[in-house]
PDB file of C-alpha atoms in Angstrom:
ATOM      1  CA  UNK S 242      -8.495   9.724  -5.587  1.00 92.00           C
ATOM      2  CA  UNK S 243      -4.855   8.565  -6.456  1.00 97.00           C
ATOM      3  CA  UNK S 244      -4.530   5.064  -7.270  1.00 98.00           C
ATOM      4  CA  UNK S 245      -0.921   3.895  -5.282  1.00 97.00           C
ATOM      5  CA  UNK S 246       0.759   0.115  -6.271  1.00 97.00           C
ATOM      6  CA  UNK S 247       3.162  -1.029  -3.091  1.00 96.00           C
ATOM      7  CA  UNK S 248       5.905  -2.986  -3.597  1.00 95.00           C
ATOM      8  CA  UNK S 249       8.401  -4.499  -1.268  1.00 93.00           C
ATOM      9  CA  UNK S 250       9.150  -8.243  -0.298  1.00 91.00           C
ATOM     10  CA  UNK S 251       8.457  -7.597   2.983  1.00 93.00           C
ATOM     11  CA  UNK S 252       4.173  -8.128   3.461  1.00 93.00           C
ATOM     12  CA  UNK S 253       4.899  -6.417   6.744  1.00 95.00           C
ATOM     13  CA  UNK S 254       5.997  -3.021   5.184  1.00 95.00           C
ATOM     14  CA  UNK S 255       3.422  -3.511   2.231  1.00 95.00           C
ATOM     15  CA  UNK S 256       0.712  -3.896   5.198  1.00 95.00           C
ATOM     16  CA  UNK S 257       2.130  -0.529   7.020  1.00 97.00           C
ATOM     17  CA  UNK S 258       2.240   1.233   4.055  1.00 97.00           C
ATOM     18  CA  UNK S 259      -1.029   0.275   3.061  1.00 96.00           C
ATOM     19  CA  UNK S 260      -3.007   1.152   6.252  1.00 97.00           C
ATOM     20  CA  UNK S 261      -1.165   4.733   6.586  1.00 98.00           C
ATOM     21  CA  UNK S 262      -1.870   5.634   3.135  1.00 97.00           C
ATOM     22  CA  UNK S 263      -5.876   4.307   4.337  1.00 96.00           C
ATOM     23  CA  UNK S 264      -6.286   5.671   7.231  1.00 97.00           C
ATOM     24  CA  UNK S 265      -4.986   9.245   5.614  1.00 97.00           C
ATOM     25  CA  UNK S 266      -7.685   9.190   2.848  1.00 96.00           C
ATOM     26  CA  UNK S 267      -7.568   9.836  -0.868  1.00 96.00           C
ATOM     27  CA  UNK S 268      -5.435   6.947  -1.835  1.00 97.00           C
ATOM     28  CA  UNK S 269      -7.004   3.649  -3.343  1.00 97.00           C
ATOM     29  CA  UNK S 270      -4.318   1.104  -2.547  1.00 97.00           C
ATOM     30  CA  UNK S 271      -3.025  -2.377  -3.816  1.00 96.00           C
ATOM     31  CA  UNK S 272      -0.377  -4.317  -3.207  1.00 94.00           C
ATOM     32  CA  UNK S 273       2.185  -6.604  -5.822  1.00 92.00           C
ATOM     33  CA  UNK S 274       2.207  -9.820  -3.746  1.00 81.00           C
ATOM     34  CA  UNK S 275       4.751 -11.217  -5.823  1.00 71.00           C
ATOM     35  CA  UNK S 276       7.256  -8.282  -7.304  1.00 62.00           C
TER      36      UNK S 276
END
């Protein structure tokens, strides 16, 4: 599983990022709230 860090000042990209790379499978996937 690849670990991916998303990072962008916009939480609404960070969220679609995050729930494509999700709902794809073999990513574990956090976000930097604050970058």
């Amino acid at each position: 599983m690849l670990r991916v860090l998303v990072v962008d000042d916009d939480q609404g990209l960070r969220f679609s990022v995050r729930e494509t790379l999700m709902q794809a499978g073999g990513f574990e996937v956090d976000e930097a709230f604050d970058g």
